[in-house]
PDB file of C-alpha atoms and ligand atoms in Angstrom:
ATOM      1  CA  MET S   1      -8.731 -16.368   7.410  1.00 49.00           C
ATOM      2  CA  SER S   2     -11.255 -16.555   4.617  1.00 54.00           C
ATOM      3  CA  ALA S   3     -11.645 -14.787   1.294  1.00 57.00           C
ATOM      4  CA  HIS S   4     -14.268 -12.492   2.836  1.00 65.00           C
ATOM      5  CA  LEU S   5     -11.536 -10.783   4.824  1.00 92.00           C
ATOM      6  CA  MET S   6      -9.147 -10.418   1.912  1.00 98.00           C
ATOM      7  CA  SER S   7      -8.594  -7.523  -0.419  1.00 98.00           C
ATOM      8  CA  LEU S   8      -6.843  -7.818  -3.771  1.00 98.00           C
ATOM      9  CA  ASN S   9      -4.340  -5.131  -4.598  1.00 98.00           C
ATOM     10  CA  THR S  10      -4.713  -4.895  -8.357  1.00 98.00           C
ATOM     11  CA  ALA S  11      -0.942  -4.637  -8.881  1.00 98.00           C
ATOM     12  CA  THR S  12      -0.886  -8.370  -8.123  1.00 98.00           C
ATOM     13  CA  VAL S  13      -2.362  -9.095 -11.556  1.00 98.00           C
ATOM     14  CA  ARG S  14      -1.628  -5.805 -13.257  1.00 98.00           C
ATOM     15  CA  GLU S  15       0.011  -7.360 -16.325  1.00 98.00           C
ATOM     16  CA  GLN S  16      -2.864  -9.781 -16.894  1.00 98.00           C
ATOM     17  CA  MET S  17      -6.039  -7.869 -16.010  1.00 98.00           C
ATOM     18  CA  SER S  18      -7.651  -4.478 -16.440  1.00 98.00           C
ATOM     19  CA  LEU S  19      -9.360  -2.919 -13.414  1.00 98.00           C
ATOM     20  CA  ARG S  20     -12.720  -3.999 -14.869  1.00 98.00           C
ATOM     21  CA  GLN S  21     -11.480  -7.602 -15.034  1.00 98.00           C
ATOM     22  CA  CYS S  22     -10.083  -7.379 -11.488  1.00 98.00           C
ATOM     23  CA  ILE S  23     -13.432  -6.183 -10.154  1.00 98.00           C
ATOM     24  CA  ASP S  24     -15.224  -9.060 -11.882  1.00 98.00           C
ATOM     25  CA  ALA S  25     -12.650 -11.561 -10.601  1.00 98.00           C
ATOM     26  CA  CYS S  26     -12.996 -10.350  -6.998  1.00 98.00           C
ATOM     27  CA  ALA S  27     -16.764 -10.761  -7.211  1.00 97.00           C
ATOM     28  CA  ARG S  28     -16.405 -14.186  -8.822  1.00 97.00           C
ATOM     29  CA  PHE S  29     -13.966 -15.413  -6.146  1.00 97.00           C
ATOM     30  CA  GLY S  30     -15.959 -13.955  -3.243  1.00 96.00           C
ATOM     31  CA  ILE S  31     -13.149 -11.600  -2.231  1.00 97.00           C
ATOM     32  CA  ALA S  32     -14.281  -8.814   0.089  1.00 97.00           C
ATOM     33  CA  GLY S  33     -12.258  -5.900  -1.155  1.00 98.00           C
ATOM     34  CA  ILE S  34     -10.066  -4.376  -3.791  1.00 98.00           C
ATOM     35  CA  SER S  35      -7.262  -1.838  -3.760  1.00 98.00           C
ATOM     36  CA  PRO S  36      -6.893  -0.240  -7.180  1.00 98.00           C
ATOM     37  CA  TRP S  37      -4.027   1.810  -8.580  1.00 98.00           C
ATOM     38  CA  ARG S  38      -4.653   5.247  -9.991  1.00 98.00           C
ATOM     39  CA  ASP S  39      -3.577   4.392 -13.538  1.00 98.00           C
ATOM     40  CA  GLY S  40      -6.205   1.648 -13.712  1.00 98.00           C
ATOM     41  CA  VAL S  41      -8.836   3.974 -12.267  1.00 98.00           C
ATOM     42  CA  ALA S  42      -7.903   6.675 -14.802  1.00 98.00           C
ATOM     43  CA  ALA S  43      -8.097   4.208 -17.685  1.00 98.00           C
ATOM     44  CA  MET S  44     -11.595   3.156 -16.653  1.00 98.00           C
ATOM     45  CA  GLY S  45     -12.796   6.584 -15.507  1.00 98.00           C
ATOM     46  CA  VAL S  46     -13.249   7.366 -11.811  1.00 98.00           C
ATOM     47  CA  ASP S  47     -17.044   7.424 -11.808  1.00 98.00           C
ATOM     48  CA  LYS S  48     -17.341   4.252 -13.835  1.00 98.00           C
ATOM     49  CA  ALA S  49     -14.804   2.471 -11.619  1.00 98.00           C
ATOM     50  CA  ALA S  50     -16.571   3.624  -8.458  1.00 98.00           C
ATOM     51  CA  ARG S  51     -19.914   2.380  -9.764  1.00 98.00           C
ATOM     52  CA  ALA S  52     -18.540  -0.988 -10.869  1.00 98.00           C
ATOM     53  CA  ILE S  53     -16.829  -1.552  -7.512  1.00 98.00           C
ATOM     54  CA  ARG S  54     -19.989  -0.602  -5.642  1.00 98.00           C
ATOM     55  CA  ASP S  55     -22.149  -2.817  -7.860  1.00 98.00           C
ATOM     56  CA  ALA S  56     -19.790  -5.737  -7.196  1.00 98.00           C
ATOM     57  CA  GLY S  57     -20.214  -5.183  -3.453  1.00 97.00           C
ATOM     58  CA  LEU S  58     -16.508  -4.671  -2.872  1.00 98.00           C
ATOM     59  CA  ALA S  59     -14.912  -2.591  -0.138  1.00 98.00           C
ATOM     60  CA  VAL S  60     -11.994  -0.396  -1.235  1.00 98.00           C
ATOM     61  CA  SER S  61      -9.212  -1.045   1.260  1.00 98.00           C
ATOM     62  CA  GLY S  62      -7.095   1.753  -0.172  1.00 98.00           C
ATOM     63  CA  LEU S  63      -6.237   3.697  -3.286  1.00 98.00           C
ATOM     64  CA  CYS S  64      -2.637   3.393  -4.486  1.00 98.00           C
ATOM     65  CA  ARG S  65      -1.171   5.876  -4.309  1.00 98.00           C
ATOM     66  CA  GLY S  66      -0.370   9.441  -3.326  1.00 98.00           C
ATOM     67  CA  GLY S  67       2.868  10.946  -2.119  1.00 98.00           C
ATOM     68  CA  MET S  68       6.087  11.435  -4.097  1.00 97.00           C
ATOM     69  CA  PHE S  69       6.471  14.898  -2.600  1.00 97.00           C
ATOM     70  CA  THR S  70      10.166  15.059  -3.418  1.00 96.00           C
ATOM     71  CA  ALA S  71       9.957  14.121  -7.097  1.00 92.00           C
ATOM     72  CA  GLY S  72       9.652  17.572  -8.659  1.00 90.00           C
ATOM     73  CA  VAL S  73      12.280  20.271  -8.920  1.00 88.00           C
ATOM     74  CA  GLY S  74      11.700  23.788  -7.610  1.00 90.00           C
ATOM     75  CA  ALA S  75       8.486  25.515  -6.582  1.00 92.00           C
ATOM     76  CA  ALA S  76       6.644  24.360  -9.704  1.00 94.00           C
ATOM     77  CA  GLY S  77       7.627  20.754  -9.049  1.00 94.00           C
ATOM     78  CA  ARG S  78       6.424  20.966  -5.476  1.00 94.00           C
ATOM     79  CA  GLN S  79       3.143  22.537  -6.525  1.00 96.00           C
ATOM     80  CA  ALA S  80       2.596  19.837  -9.153  1.00 97.00           C
ATOM     81  CA  ALA S  81       3.031  17.162  -6.471  1.00 97.00           C
ATOM     82  CA  LEU S  82       0.525  18.863  -4.173  1.00 98.00           C
ATOM     83  CA  ASP S  83      -2.002  19.272  -6.991  1.00 98.00           C
ATOM     84  CA  ASP S  84      -1.638  15.638  -7.948  1.00 98.00           C
ATOM     85  CA  ASN S  85      -2.090  14.530  -4.343  1.00 98.00           C
ATOM     86  CA  ARG S  86      -5.286  16.567  -4.020  1.00 98.00           C
ATOM     87  CA  ARG S  87      -6.599  14.864  -7.167  1.00 98.00           C
ATOM     88  CA  ALA S  88      -5.691  11.494  -5.642  1.00 98.00           C
ATOM     89  CA  ILE S  89      -7.657  12.405  -2.504  1.00 98.00           C
ATOM     90  CA  ASP S  90     -10.688  13.289  -4.638  1.00 98.00           C
ATOM     91  CA  GLU S  91     -10.409   9.989  -6.486  1.00 98.00           C
ATOM     92  CA  ALA S  92     -10.157   8.080  -3.196  1.00 98.00           C
ATOM     93  CA  ALA S  93     -13.266   9.868  -1.931  1.00 98.00           C
ATOM     94  CA  ALA S  94     -15.180   9.057  -5.136  1.00 98.00           C
ATOM     95  CA  LEU S  95     -14.209   5.398  -4.793  1.00 98.00           C
ATOM     96  CA  GLY S  96     -15.158   5.283  -1.115  1.00 98.00           C
ATOM     97  CA  ALA S  97     -11.619   4.140  -0.288  1.00 98.00           C
ATOM     98  CA  SER S  98     -10.869   3.643   3.393  1.00 98.00           C
ATOM     99  CA  CYS S  99      -7.556   5.449   2.880  1.00 98.00           C
ATOM    100  CA  LEU S 100      -5.160   6.920   0.353  1.00 98.00           C
ATOM    101  CA  VAL S 101      -1.876   5.007   0.538  1.00 98.00           C
ATOM    102  CA  MET S 102       1.071   7.396   0.641  1.00 98.00           C
ATOM    103  CA  VAL S 103       4.458   6.498  -0.803  1.00 98.00           C
ATOM    104  CA  CYS S 104       6.139   9.648   0.305  1.00 97.00           C
ATOM    105  CA  GLY S 105       9.128   9.967  -2.047  1.00 98.00           C
ATOM    106  CA  GLY S 106      12.882   9.451  -1.976  1.00 98.00           C
ATOM    107  CA  LEU S 107      15.740  11.914  -2.142  1.00 97.00           C
ATOM    108  CA  ALA S 108      15.001  15.099  -4.042  1.00 94.00           C
ATOM    109  CA  PRO S 109      16.609  15.065  -7.500  1.00 92.00           C
ATOM    110  CA  ASP S 110      18.687  18.134  -6.664  1.00 86.00           C
ATOM    111  CA  SER S 111      19.926  17.120  -3.197  1.00 92.00           C
ATOM    112  CA  LYS S 112      21.607  14.300  -1.312  1.00 96.00           C
ATOM    113  CA  ASP S 113      20.370  15.728   1.971  1.00 97.00           C
ATOM    114  CA  LEU S 114      18.041  13.242   3.671  1.00 97.00           C
ATOM    115  CA  SER S 115      16.843  15.787   6.205  1.00 97.00           C
ATOM    116  CA  VAL S 116      15.792  18.096   3.353  1.00 96.00           C
ATOM    117  CA  ALA S 117      13.845  15.266   1.713  1.00 97.00           C
ATOM    118  CA  ARG S 118      12.162  14.328   4.996  1.00 98.00           C
ATOM    119  CA  ALA S 119      11.213  17.929   5.653  1.00 97.00           C
ATOM    120  CA  ARG S 120       9.690  18.166   2.166  1.00 96.00           C
ATOM    121  CA  VAL S 121       7.661  15.046   2.850  1.00 98.00           C
ATOM    122  CA  GLN S 122       6.344  16.487   6.095  1.00 98.00           C
ATOM    123  CA  ASP S 123       5.585  19.855   4.485  1.00 97.00           C
ATOM    124  CA  GLY S 124       3.773  18.116   1.623  1.00 98.00           C
ATOM    125  CA  LEU S 125       1.662  16.039   3.986  1.00 98.00           C
ATOM    126  CA  MET S 126       0.824  19.118   6.078  1.00 98.00           C
ATOM    127  CA  ALA S 127      -0.209  20.961   2.915  1.00 98.00           C
ATOM    128  CA  ILE S 128      -2.660  18.315   1.681  1.00 98.00           C
ATOM    129  CA  LEU S 129      -4.021  17.230   5.058  1.00 98.00           C
ATOM    130  CA  PRO S 130      -6.825  19.842   5.196  1.00 98.00           C
ATOM    131  CA  HIS S 131      -8.054  18.629   1.792  1.00 98.00           C
ATOM    132  CA  ALA S 132      -7.919  15.014   2.982  1.00 98.00           C
ATOM    133  CA  ARG S 133      -9.824  15.843   6.165  1.00 98.00           C
ATOM    134  CA  ALA S 134     -12.484  17.743   4.258  1.00 98.00           C
ATOM    135  CA  ALA S 135     -12.887  14.831   1.842  1.00 98.00           C
ATOM    136  CA  GLY S 136     -13.005  12.302   4.688  1.00 98.00           C
ATOM    137  CA  VAL S 137     -10.053  10.373   3.251  1.00 98.00           C
ATOM    138  CA  PRO S 138      -7.413   9.346   5.809  1.00 98.00           C
ATOM    139  CA  LEU S 139      -3.811   9.439   4.604  1.00 98.00           C
ATOM    140  CA  ALA S 140      -2.080   6.084   5.177  1.00 99.00           C
ATOM    141  CA  LEU S 141       1.641   6.718   5.421  1.00 98.00           C
ATOM    142  CA  GLU S 142       3.424   3.607   4.208  1.00 98.00           C
ATOM    143  CA  PRO S 143       6.974   3.205   5.475  1.00 98.00           C
ATOM    144  CA  LEU S 144       9.048   1.466   2.811  1.00 98.00           C
ATOM    145  CA  HIS S 145      12.054  -0.777   3.283  1.00 98.00           C
ATOM    146  CA  PRO S 146      15.213   1.370   3.569  1.00 97.00           C
ATOM    147  CA  MET S 147      16.556  -0.110   0.331  1.00 96.00           C
ATOM    148  CA  THR S 148      14.087   2.206  -1.405  1.00 96.00           C
ATOM    149  CA  CYS S 149      15.174   5.281   0.538  1.00 97.00           C
ATOM    150  CA  ALA S 150      16.898   6.942  -2.429  1.00 97.00           C
ATOM    151  CA  ASP S 151      14.181   6.585  -5.031  1.00 96.00           C
ATOM    152  CA  ARG S 152      10.854   5.847  -3.348  1.00 97.00           C
ATOM    153  CA  SER S 153      10.554   6.633   0.335  1.00 98.00           C
ATOM    154  CA  VAL S 154      12.661   8.444   2.903  1.00 98.00           C
ATOM    155  CA  LEU S 155      10.057   7.178   5.339  1.00 98.00           C
ATOM    156  CA  SER S 156      11.562   3.826   6.303  1.00 98.00           C
ATOM    157  CA  THR S 157      10.225   2.600   9.619  1.00 98.00           C
ATOM    158  CA  LEU S 158       6.886   2.334  11.349  1.00 98.00           C
ATOM    159  CA  GLY S 159       8.252   4.406  14.240  1.00 98.00           C
ATOM    160  CA  GLN S 160       9.224   7.193  11.865  1.00 98.00           C
ATOM    161  CA  ALA S 161       5.791   7.064  10.219  1.00 98.00           C
ATOM    162  CA  LEU S 162       4.091   7.278  13.617  1.00 98.00           C
ATOM    163  CA  ASP S 163       6.255  10.259  14.613  1.00 98.00           C
ATOM    164  CA  LEU S 164       4.927  11.952  11.485  1.00 98.00           C
ATOM    165  CA  CYS S 165       1.372  10.938  12.357  1.00 98.00           C
ATOM    166  CA  ASP S 166       1.860  12.471  15.810  1.00 98.00           C
ATOM    167  CA  ALA S 167       2.889  15.732  14.139  1.00 98.00           C
ATOM    168  CA  LEU S 168       0.034  15.642  11.622  1.00 98.00           C
ATOM    169  CA  GLY S 169      -2.793  14.685  13.970  1.00 98.00           C
ATOM    170  CA  GLU S 170      -6.283  13.773  12.841  1.00 98.00           C
ATOM    171  CA  GLY S 171      -6.562  12.306   9.360  1.00 98.00           C
ATOM    172  CA  ALA S 172      -3.171  10.590   9.296  1.00 98.00           C
ATOM    173  CA  GLY S 173      -2.388   6.931   9.942  1.00 98.00           C
ATOM    174  CA  VAL S 174      -0.173   4.196   8.568  1.00 99.00           C
ATOM    175  CA  ALA S 175      -0.267   1.437   5.988  1.00 99.00           C
ATOM    176  CA  LEU S 176       1.644  -1.535   7.331  1.00 98.00           C
ATOM    177  CA  ASP S 177       3.182  -3.731   4.647  1.00 98.00           C
ATOM    178  CA  VAL S 178       4.947  -6.814   5.989  1.00 98.00           C
ATOM    179  CA  TYR S 179       7.415  -6.707   3.085  1.00 98.00           C
ATOM    180  CA  HIS S 180       8.716  -3.343   4.236  1.00 98.00           C
ATOM    181  CA  VAL S 181       8.734  -3.663   8.018  1.00 98.00           C
ATOM    182  CA  TRP S 182       9.253  -7.351   8.921  1.00 98.00           C
ATOM    183  CA  TRP S 183      12.995  -6.866   9.667  1.00 98.00           C
ATOM    184  CA  ASP S 184      12.501  -4.012  12.154  1.00 98.00           C
ATOM    185  CA  PRO S 185      13.598  -4.962  15.726  1.00 98.00           C
ATOM    186  CA  ASP S 186      11.148  -2.369  17.043  1.00 98.00           C
ATOM    187  CA  LEU S 187       8.184  -3.630  15.004  1.00 98.00           C
ATOM    188  CA  SER S 188       6.086  -5.167  17.788  1.00 98.00           C
ATOM    189  CA  ALA S 189       6.383  -2.118  20.017  1.00 98.00           C
ATOM    190  CA  GLN S 190       5.541   0.212  17.148  1.00 99.00           C
ATOM    191  CA  ILE S 191       2.490  -1.853  16.152  1.00 98.00           C
ATOM    192  CA  ARG S 192       1.225  -1.506  19.733  1.00 98.00           C
ATOM    193  CA  ARG S 193       1.951   2.212  19.597  1.00 98.00           C
ATOM    194  CA  ALA S 194       0.102   2.532  16.270  1.00 98.00           C
ATOM    195  CA  GLY S 195      -3.120   1.020  17.627  1.00 98.00           C
ATOM    196  CA  THR S 196      -6.096   1.977  15.523  1.00 97.00           C
ATOM    197  CA  ARG S 197      -3.971   4.298  13.414  1.00 98.00           C
ATOM    198  CA  ILE S 198      -3.193   1.238  11.279  1.00 98.00           C
ATOM    199  CA  LEU S 199      -5.375   1.972   8.252  1.00 98.00           C
ATOM    200  CA  ALA S 200      -4.234  -0.795   5.921  1.00 98.00           C
ATOM    201  CA  PHE S 201      -2.428  -4.133   6.212  1.00 98.00           C
ATOM    202  CA  HIS S 202      -0.530  -5.411   3.155  1.00 98.00           C
ATOM    203  CA  VAL S 203       0.856  -8.917   2.810  1.00 98.00           C
ATOM    204  CA  CYS S 204       3.261 -10.736   0.514  1.00 98.00           C
ATOM    205  CA  ASP S 205       6.544 -12.448   1.353  1.00 98.00           C
ATOM    206  CA  TRP S 206      10.296 -11.835   1.261  1.00 98.00           C
ATOM    207  CA  LEU S 207      11.909 -14.435  -0.964  1.00 98.00           C
ATOM    208  CA  MET S 208      15.362 -15.712  -0.248  1.00 97.00           C
ATOM    209  CA  PRO S 209      17.315 -15.005  -2.286  1.00 96.00           C
ATOM    210  CA  THR S 210      15.399 -12.119  -3.772  1.00 95.00           C
ATOM    211  CA  THR S 211      16.250 -11.155  -7.342  1.00 95.00           C
ATOM    212  CA  ASP S 212      14.652  -7.704  -7.404  1.00 93.00           C
ATOM    213  CA  THR S 213      13.963  -5.548  -4.371  1.00 89.00           C
ATOM    214  CA  VAL S 214      10.765  -4.105  -5.840  1.00 93.00           C
ATOM    215  CA  PHE S 215       9.423  -6.632  -8.354  1.00 96.00           C
ATOM    216  CA  ASP S 216      10.270  -9.995  -6.801  1.00 97.00           C
ATOM    217  CA  ARG S 217       7.778 -10.162  -3.976  1.00 98.00           C
ATOM    218  CA  GLY S 218       6.688 -13.612  -2.959  1.00 98.00           C
ATOM    219  CA  MET S 219       3.326 -15.232  -2.376  1.00 98.00           C
ATOM    220  CA  PRO S 220       2.624 -15.518   1.389  1.00 98.00           C
ATOM    221  CA  GLY S 221       4.299 -18.703   2.613  1.00 98.00           C
ATOM    222  CA  ASP S 222       7.041 -18.765  -0.033  1.00 98.00           C
ATOM    223  CA  GLY S 223       9.457 -16.576   1.919  1.00 98.00           C
ATOM    224  CA  VAL S 224      10.817 -15.799   5.370  1.00 98.00           C
ATOM    225  CA  ILE S 225       8.260 -13.442   6.923  1.00 98.00           C
ATOM    226  CA  GLU S 226       6.204 -14.650   9.899  1.00 98.00           C
ATOM    227  CA  ILE S 227       3.081 -13.128   8.431  1.00 98.00           C
ATOM    228  CA  ARG S 228       0.577 -14.629  10.852  1.00 97.00           C
ATOM    229  CA  ALA S 229       2.558 -13.398  13.856  1.00 98.00           C
ATOM    230  CA  ILE S 230       2.521  -9.864  12.458  1.00 98.00           C
ATOM    231  CA  HIS S 231      -1.152 -10.209  11.524  1.00 97.00           C
ATOM    232  CA  ASP S 232      -1.981 -11.238  15.092  1.00 97.00           C
ATOM    233  CA  GLN S 233      -0.131  -8.215  16.505  1.00 98.00           C
ATOM    234  CA  VAL S 234      -1.929  -5.909  14.099  1.00 98.00           C
ATOM    235  CA  THR S 235      -5.273  -7.401  15.106  1.00 97.00           C
ATOM    236  CA  ALA S 236      -4.380  -7.138  18.794  1.00 98.00           C
ATOM    237  CA  ALA S 237      -3.584  -3.454  18.220  1.00 98.00           C
ATOM    238  CA  GLY S 238      -7.169  -2.941  17.065  1.00 98.00           C
ATOM    239  CA  TYR S 239      -7.002  -3.252  13.275  1.00 97.00           C
ATOM    240  CA  ARG S 240     -10.303  -4.545  11.920  1.00 96.00           C
ATOM    241  CA  GLY S 241      -9.777  -3.931   8.206  1.00 97.00           C
ATOM    242  CA  LEU S 242      -9.085  -6.338   5.369  1.00 98.00           C
ATOM    243  CA  THR S 243      -5.845  -8.185   4.699  1.00 98.00           C
ATOM    244  CA  GLU S 244      -4.642  -6.840   1.381  1.00 98.00           C
ATOM    245  CA  VAL S 245      -2.543  -9.065  -0.857  1.00 98.00           C
ATOM    246  CA  GLU S 246      -0.057  -6.965  -2.812  1.00 98.00           C
ATOM    247  CA  ILE S 247       2.439  -8.915  -4.887  1.00 98.00           C
ATOM    248  CA  LEU S 248       4.565  -7.033  -7.367  1.00 98.00           C
ATOM    249  CA  SER S 249       6.350  -9.861  -9.105  1.00 98.00           C
ATOM    250  CA  HIS S 250       7.666 -10.437 -12.595  1.00 98.00           C
ATOM    251  CA  ALA S 251       7.240 -14.169 -11.940  1.00 98.00           C
ATOM    252  CA  TRP S 252       3.577 -14.031 -10.865  1.00 98.00           C
ATOM    253  CA  TRP S 253       2.760 -11.559 -13.651  1.00 98.00           C
ATOM    254  CA  THR S 254       3.528 -14.274 -16.209  1.00 98.00           C
ATOM    255  CA  ARG S 255       0.980 -16.699 -14.710  1.00 98.00           C
ATOM    256  CA  ASP S 256      -2.718 -17.122 -15.374  1.00 98.00           C
ATOM    257  CA  ALA S 257      -4.567 -14.456 -13.382  1.00 98.00           C
ATOM    258  CA  ASP S 258      -7.246 -16.773 -11.996  1.00 98.00           C
ATOM    259  CA  HIS S 259      -4.520 -19.124 -10.795  1.00 98.00           C
ATOM    260  CA  VAL S 260      -2.713 -16.210  -9.112  1.00 98.00           C
ATOM    261  CA  ILE S 261      -5.879 -15.023  -7.356  1.00 98.00           C
ATOM    262  CA  ALA S 262      -6.870 -18.534  -6.246  1.00 98.00           C
ATOM    263  CA  THR S 263      -3.350 -18.979  -4.843  1.00 98.00           C
ATOM    264  CA  CYS S 264      -3.631 -15.666  -2.959  1.00 98.00           C
ATOM    265  CA  ILE S 265      -6.883 -16.854  -1.342  1.00 97.00           C
ATOM    266  CA  ASP S 266      -5.360 -20.198  -0.311  1.00 97.00           C
ATOM    267  CA  ARG S 267      -2.216 -18.590   1.081  1.00 97.00           C
ATOM    268  CA  VAL S 268      -4.053 -15.895   3.008  1.00 96.00           C
ATOM    269  CA  ALA S 269      -6.101 -18.681   4.595  1.00 95.00           C
ATOM    270  CA  ALA S 270      -2.949 -20.627   5.454  1.00 95.00           C
ATOM    271  CA  TYR S 271      -0.488 -17.912   6.479  1.00 93.00           C
ATOM    272  CA  CYS S 272      -2.341 -14.735   7.453  1.00 91.00           C
TER     273      CYS S 272
HETATM  274 ZN1  LIG W 301       2.102  -1.963   0.356  1.00 54.66          ZN
END
């Protein structure tokens, strides 16, 4: 695969580069797309970021991120989450993002009840879906590895995410991140089931041993995930979007940004 089919998730170089610098680097390296994070967009200003991305000719493979429906306490906390998600949808629309990536939230701070947390996630998604549909921004539900169930996402498997999509209907799909789903014995069947509801495809690798379950992601090829096999299944299911490289890594954050990006391009070509 070539750089034209790659998107750079800006978290990959978040310690080295501003969003402005990421946009310039993508253009310089001939990368097709970018997936910014909201803090970087806010720092630059939404309109300015949207213009710069457009001027650089980049596709926006997703905006990171909405969700976190379970984070607040009480009615006010829930309302704050919904308001913030609607703002995220507006930002995604302004950027022309192909989806808003949803990290749905872990256990509620006041409850150990997983079913309560999952119900709050579903209610939150239902509540913002009309706004997303009106804005033309699909919600990409990203199942996260179950190790993050307590603090980040009670949505753990692709099958679970697709059950939610079935309940939500139009305007909901999934973001498939190999780091989170590679271990799932049901992955191939669920990718087939997802079909064109796959809205984003994120790659990195699972290092062995891993030193941090969130911030020790590997460069494709450095770990144990059969990325190309998953990529081929995703393509066979009908996904035609970009392959987004998303590496949250204390190790890669200490390296020269141009070196990191050049390595991403080489590895995507070799392993995706
Ligand atoms: Zn991801």
